[in-house]
Amino acid sequence: MPNPSSSDPETDDEPTGTDETAGSAPSTDDSDTPDDVRRYARFTKMDGAAYDRVNGFLRDRTYVTAREWAIARLCADFRTETGVEMTKIGENLPELVPFMTDTYSPQAVNQARASFEEKVTKSGATFLYGAMSGFFTAEELDDLMYEVTEVAKFLLEVEGADLAANDELDVEDRISEVMRDVRRSSERFRAEETGHDHETCPHCGEELE
């Protein structure tokens, strides 16, 4: 696993050398481990997995690193009324996530979470623009949504989510309907901007509600 205090040539989001706790050996004294950390079982399906392998899988299919994915999940799970327990996450990272072998400082945890959020925002804007731009037909957009949904579902299952078949189909149907609404609205908007007939799509002739 990359040392979070060093620079990774393949990523521009690794913490810099200000993280004094990163890279330290995990504690072997279980008596110091909080109860909620001992009970945490999100990533049990990843037991034995190496960081590089997990990171490679994510890199091929998403914009986030394994470290960003794991820490973003932990920040969501260890959120309290007063904020995210970043110190607890960082100090117990190897116990919480099997493929993470180093402890992190609170600053490194916060940086990884911020990097995850930034990448989600940018990739979301890119995807939504593609959906609204008219580059894809309705069928192509459905195929695209199916592909990205399958990756997202796999990551949720790895985290331990139990997705029933009926629930999966319901989610897919709702997402597809939302994206069809997005496409129809964007077609209507582009028709108005270009002065085309507002009742039909300027590209395919489909009637617009």
mmCIF file of C-alpha atoms in Angstrom:
data_model
loop_
_atom_site.group_PDB
_atom_site.id
_atom_site.type_symbol
_atom_site.label_atom_id
_atom_site.label_comp_id
_atom_site.label_asym_id
_atom_site.label_seq_id
_atom_site.Cartn_x
_atom_site.Cartn_y
_atom_site.Cartn_z
ATOM 1 C CA MET A 1 0.000 0.000 0.000
ATOM 2 C CA PRO A 2 1.338 3.486 -0.793
ATOM 3 C CA ASN A 3 2.636 5.339 2.223
ATOM 4 C CA PRO A 4 0.233 8.260 2.715
ATOM 5 C CA SER A 5 3.136 10.519 3.638
ATOM 6 C CA SER A 6 4.810 10.050 0.274
ATOM 7 C CA SER A 7 3.922 11.236 -3.212
ATOM 8 C CA ASP A 8 2.315 8.734 -5.564
ATOM 9 C CA PRO A 9 3.091 9.524 -9.235
ATOM 10 C CA GLU A 10 -0.261 8.106 -10.307
ATOM 11 C CA THR A 11 -2.308 10.276 -7.955
ATOM 12 C CA ASP A 12 -2.281 13.933 -7.016
ATOM 13 C CA ASP A 13 -4.340 13.510 -3.873
ATOM 14 C CA GLU A 14 -1.990 11.713 -1.488
ATOM 15 C CA PRO A 15 -1.240 13.552 1.762
ATOM 16 C CA THR A 16 2.055 15.389 1.865
ATOM 17 C CA GLY A 17 4.826 14.877 4.398
ATOM 18 C CA THR A 18 2.981 16.788 7.133
ATOM 19 C CA ASP A 19 1.306 13.576 8.339
ATOM 20 C CA GLU A 20 3.439 12.394 11.227
ATOM 21 C CA THR A 21 1.324 9.369 12.134
ATOM 22 C CA ALA A 22 0.994 7.899 8.660
ATOM 23 C CA GLY A 23 3.120 4.828 8.145
ATOM 24 C CA SER A 24 3.341 3.873 11.799
ATOM 25 C CA ALA A 25 2.850 0.235 12.730
ATOM 26 C CA PRO A 26 -0.672 -0.791 13.820
ATOM 27 C CA SER A 27 -1.173 -1.318 17.527
ATOM 28 C CA THR A 28 -1.235 -4.951 18.619
ATOM 29 C CA ASP A 29 -2.986 -4.222 21.941
ATOM 30 C CA ASP A 30 -6.655 -5.087 21.398
ATOM 31 C CA SER A 31 -7.547 -3.683 24.809
ATOM 32 C CA ASP A 32 -7.064 -0.191 23.369
ATOM 33 C CA THR A 33 -9.408 -0.838 20.432
ATOM 34 C CA PRO A 34 -12.849 0.804 20.844
ATOM 35 C CA ASP A 35 -15.839 -1.539 20.886
ATOM 36 C CA ASP A 36 -17.418 -0.030 17.761
ATOM 37 C CA VAL A 37 -14.158 -0.579 15.896
ATOM 38 C CA ARG A 38 -14.066 -4.252 16.941
ATOM 39 C CA ARG A 39 -17.671 -4.697 15.776
ATOM 40 C CA TYR A 40 -17.180 -2.912 12.464
ATOM 41 C CA ALA A 41 -17.615 -5.389 9.615
ATOM 42 C CA ARG A 42 -18.024 -3.320 6.467
ATOM 43 C CA PHE A 43 -15.047 -4.678 4.560
ATOM 44 C CA THR A 44 -14.897 -8.272 5.794
ATOM 45 C CA LYS A 45 -15.311 -9.506 2.210
ATOM 46 C CA MET A 46 -11.972 -7.871 1.471
ATOM 47 C CA ASP A 47 -10.015 -9.949 4.025
ATOM 48 C CA GLY A 48 -6.707 -10.903 2.463
ATOM 49 C CA ALA A 49 -6.976 -8.409 -0.387
ATOM 50 C CA ALA A 50 -3.903 -6.307 -1.157
ATOM 51 C CA TYR A 51 -4.221 -2.534 -1.454
ATOM 52 C CA ASP A 52 -2.710 -2.460 -4.942
ATOM 53 C CA ARG A 53 -5.250 -4.968 -6.244
ATOM 54 C CA VAL A 54 -8.206 -3.083 -4.763
ATOM 55 C CA ASN A 55 -6.785 0.194 -6.036
ATOM 56 C CA GLY A 56 -6.296 -1.219 -9.518
ATOM 57 C CA PHE A 57 -9.897 -2.432 -9.659
ATOM 58 C CA LEU A 58 -11.202 0.991 -8.668
ATOM 59 C CA ARG A 59 -8.862 2.819 -11.015
ATOM 60 C CA ASP A 60 -10.169 0.794 -13.949
ATOM 61 C CA ARG A 61 -13.793 1.600 -13.150
ATOM 62 C CA THR A 62 -13.950 4.829 -11.128
ATOM 63 C CA TYR A 63 -11.966 7.996 -10.471
ATOM 64 C CA VAL A 64 -11.350 7.302 -6.772
ATOM 65 C CA THR A 65 -8.516 5.426 -5.107
ATOM 66 C CA ALA A 66 -8.954 2.552 -2.668
ATOM 67 C CA ARG A 67 -7.869 4.841 0.148
ATOM 68 C CA GLU A 68 -10.437 7.510 -0.765
ATOM 69 C CA TRP A 69 -13.208 4.940 -1.076
ATOM 70 C CA ALA A 70 -12.454 3.291 2.273
ATOM 71 C CA ILE A 71 -12.058 6.534 4.193
ATOM 72 C CA ALA A 72 -15.168 8.120 2.685
ATOM 73 C CA ARG A 73 -17.151 5.050 3.807
ATOM 74 C CA LEU A 74 -15.655 5.253 7.294
ATOM 75 C CA CYS A 75 -16.397 8.968 7.566
ATOM 76 C CA ALA A 76 -20.048 8.254 6.784
ATOM 77 C CA ASP A 77 -20.205 5.400 9.305
ATOM 78 C CA PHE A 78 -18.349 7.157 12.103
ATOM 79 C CA ARG A 79 -20.274 10.405 11.968
ATOM 80 C CA THR A 80 -21.712 11.696 15.229
ATOM 81 C CA GLU A 81 -23.846 14.696 16.148
ATOM 82 C CA THR A 82 -20.676 16.722 16.586
ATOM 83 C CA GLY A 83 -18.913 15.609 13.418
ATOM 84 C CA VAL A 84 -16.808 12.799 11.982
ATOM 85 C CA GLU A 85 -14.564 10.850 14.375
ATOM 86 C CA MET A 86 -11.460 11.336 12.247
ATOM 87 C CA THR A 87 -9.002 10.577 15.034
ATOM 88 C CA LYS A 88 -10.682 7.231 15.723
ATOM 89 C CA ILE A 89 -10.749 6.402 12.018
ATOM 90 C CA GLY A 90 -7.102 7.256 11.499
ATOM 91 C CA GLU A 91 -5.773 5.486 14.578
ATOM 92 C CA ASN A 92 -7.734 2.301 13.857
ATOM 93 C CA LEU A 93 -7.612 2.264 10.061
ATOM 94 C CA PRO A 94 -5.834 -1.124 9.739
ATOM 95 C CA GLU A 95 -8.416 -2.735 12.066
ATOM 96 C CA LEU A 96 -11.329 -1.173 10.162
ATOM 97 C CA VAL A 97 -10.234 -1.884 6.588
ATOM 98 C CA PRO A 98 -8.269 -5.079 5.780
ATOM 99 C CA PHE A 99 -6.355 -3.641 2.819
ATOM 100 C CA MET A 100 -5.180 -0.541 4.716
ATOM 101 C CA THR A 101 -1.968 -1.266 6.623
ATOM 102 C CA ASP A 102 -0.986 2.150 8.032
ATOM 103 C CA THR A 103 -2.530 4.484 10.566
ATOM 104 C CA TYR A 104 -3.481 7.997 9.443
ATOM 105 C CA SER A 105 -3.560 11.354 11.178
ATOM 106 C CA PRO A 106 -6.918 13.198 11.381
ATOM 107 C CA GLN A 107 -5.573 15.604 8.760
ATOM 108 C CA ALA A 108 -4.827 12.748 6.350
ATOM 109 C CA VAL A 109 -8.310 11.294 6.910
ATOM 110 C CA ASN A 110 -9.891 14.674 6.221
ATOM 111 C CA GLN A 111 -7.809 15.128 3.079
ATOM 112 C CA ALA A 112 -8.833 11.739 1.702
ATOM 113 C CA ARG A 113 -12.507 12.474 2.366
ATOM 114 C CA ALA A 114 -12.238 15.885 0.703
ATOM 115 C CA SER A 115 -10.524 14.333 -2.318
ATOM 116 C CA PHE A 116 -13.315 11.748 -2.615
ATOM 117 C CA GLU A 117 -15.997 14.449 -2.504
ATOM 118 C CA GLU A 118 -14.198 16.558 -5.090
ATOM 119 C CA LYS A 119 -13.867 13.639 -7.497
ATOM 120 C CA VAL A 120 -17.530 12.659 -7.061
ATOM 121 C CA THR A 121 -18.561 16.244 -7.821
ATOM 122 C CA LYS A 122 -16.398 16.447 -10.951
ATOM 123 C CA SER A 123 -17.386 13.026 -12.269
ATOM 124 C CA GLY A 124 -21.037 13.795 -11.524
ATOM 125 C CA ALA A 125 -20.840 17.016 -13.519
ATOM 126 C CA THR A 126 -19.154 15.180 -16.396
ATOM 127 C CA PHE A 127 -21.781 12.436 -16.421
ATOM 128 C CA LEU A 128 -24.716 14.827 -16.167
ATOM 129 C CA TYR A 129 -23.356 16.959 -18.975
ATOM 130 C CA GLY A 130 -23.022 13.852 -21.124
ATOM 131 C CA ALA A 131 -26.607 12.890 -20.333
ATOM 132 C CA MET A 132 -27.937 16.392 -21.046
ATOM 133 C CA SER A 133 -25.827 17.145 -24.094
ATOM 134 C CA GLY A 134 -27.621 14.896 -26.553
ATOM 135 C CA PHE A 135 -24.491 12.854 -27.241
ATOM 136 C CA PHE A 136 -26.360 9.675 -26.291
ATOM 137 C CA THR A 137 -29.637 8.248 -27.511
ATOM 138 C CA ALA A 138 -32.168 7.093 -24.930
ATOM 139 C CA GLU A 139 -31.076 3.484 -25.499
ATOM 140 C CA GLU A 140 -27.388 4.336 -25.171
ATOM 141 C CA LEU A 141 -28.095 6.228 -21.980
ATOM 142 C CA ASP A 142 -29.947 3.206 -20.582
ATOM 143 C CA ASP A 143 -26.961 0.984 -21.414
ATOM 144 C CA LEU A 144 -24.607 3.463 -19.775
ATOM 145 C CA MET A 145 -26.734 3.646 -16.653
ATOM 146 C CA TYR A 146 -26.831 -0.142 -16.436
ATOM 147 C CA GLU A 147 -23.046 -0.366 -16.628
ATOM 148 C CA VAL A 148 -22.326 2.259 -13.970
ATOM 149 C CA THR A 149 -25.078 0.929 -11.711
ATOM 150 C CA GLU A 150 -23.533 -2.547 -11.795
ATOM 151 C CA VAL A 151 -20.189 -1.152 -10.601
ATOM 152 C CA ALA A 152 -21.869 0.857 -7.853
ATOM 153 C CA LYS A 153 -23.863 -2.172 -6.688
ATOM 154 C CA PHE A 154 -20.728 -4.286 -6.584
ATOM 155 C CA LEU A 155 -18.976 -1.764 -4.343
ATOM 156 C CA LEU A 156 -21.997 -1.663 -2.042
ATOM 157 C CA GLU A 157 -22.019 -5.448 -1.846
ATOM 158 C CA VAL A 158 -18.300 -5.477 -1.031
ATOM 159 C CA GLU A 159 -19.055 -3.064 1.801
ATOM 160 C CA GLY A 160 -21.531 -5.584 3.155
ATOM 161 C CA ALA A 161 -24.823 -4.179 1.870
ATOM 162 C CA ASP A 162 -27.500 -6.845 1.353
ATOM 163 C CA LEU A 163 -29.276 -5.928 -1.879
ATOM 164 C CA ALA A 164 -32.393 -7.965 -2.554
ATOM 165 C CA ALA A 165 -33.166 -8.657 -6.217
ATOM 166 C CA ASN A 166 -36.467 -6.761 -6.076
ATOM 167 C CA ASP A 167 -34.777 -3.779 -4.477
ATOM 168 C CA GLU A 168 -32.078 -3.797 -7.154
ATOM 169 C CA LEU A 169 -34.651 -3.769 -9.944
ATOM 170 C CA ASP A 170 -36.621 -1.007 -8.244
ATOM 171 C CA VAL A 171 -33.527 1.154 -7.891
ATOM 172 C CA GLU A 172 -32.528 0.556 -11.510
ATOM 173 C CA ASP A 173 -36.020 1.457 -12.739
ATOM 174 C CA ARG A 174 -36.102 4.654 -10.686
ATOM 175 C CA ILE A 175 -32.646 5.709 -11.867
ATOM 176 C CA SER A 176 -33.558 5.014 -15.501
ATOM 177 C CA GLU A 177 -36.751 7.047 -15.199
ATOM 178 C CA VAL A 178 -34.896 9.966 -13.649
ATOM 179 C CA MET A 179 -32.309 9.913 -16.426
ATOM 180 C CA ARG A 180 -35.041 9.802 -19.062
ATOM 181 C CA ASP A 181 -36.599 12.871 -17.430
ATOM 182 C CA VAL A 182 -33.202 14.579 -17.484
ATOM 183 C CA ARG A 183 -32.791 13.781 -21.160
ATOM 184 C CA ARG A 184 -36.296 15.009 -22.066
ATOM 185 C CA SER A 185 -35.809 18.230 -20.112
ATOM 186 C CA SER A 186 -32.428 18.897 -21.699
ATOM 187 C CA GLU A 187 -33.813 18.243 -25.186
ATOM 188 C CA ARG A 188 -36.592 20.729 -24.505
ATOM 189 C CA PHE A 189 -34.075 23.269 -23.233
ATOM 190 C CA ARG A 190 -31.821 22.894 -26.272
ATOM 191 C CA ALA A 191 -34.810 23.167 -28.588
ATOM 192 C CA GLU A 192 -35.799 26.445 -26.977
ATOM 193 C CA GLU A 193 -32.250 27.786 -27.132
ATOM 194 C CA THR A 194 -31.814 26.912 -30.823
ATOM 195 C CA GLY A 195 -35.294 28.013 -31.878
ATOM 196 C CA HIS A 196 -36.461 24.560 -32.998
ATOM 197 C CA ASP A 197 -40.037 23.400 -32.701
ATOM 198 C CA HIS A 198 -40.660 23.110 -28.962
ATOM 199 C CA GLU A 199 -42.927 20.108 -29.433
ATOM 200 C CA THR A 200 -40.367 17.745 -30.918
ATOM 201 C CA CYS A 201 -36.798 16.765 -30.248
ATOM 202 C CA PRO A 202 -34.450 18.473 -32.775
ATOM 203 C CA HIS A 203 -32.388 15.281 -33.082
ATOM 204 C CA CYS A 204 -34.791 12.364 -33.148
ATOM 205 C CA GLY A 205 -38.204 13.961 -33.712
ATOM 206 C CA GLU A 206 -39.614 12.541 -30.471
ATOM 207 C CA GLU A 207 -42.487 14.526 -29.085
ATOM 208 C CA LEU A 208 -41.594 16.528 -25.983
ATOM 209 C CA GLU A 209 -44.173 16.816 -23.231
#
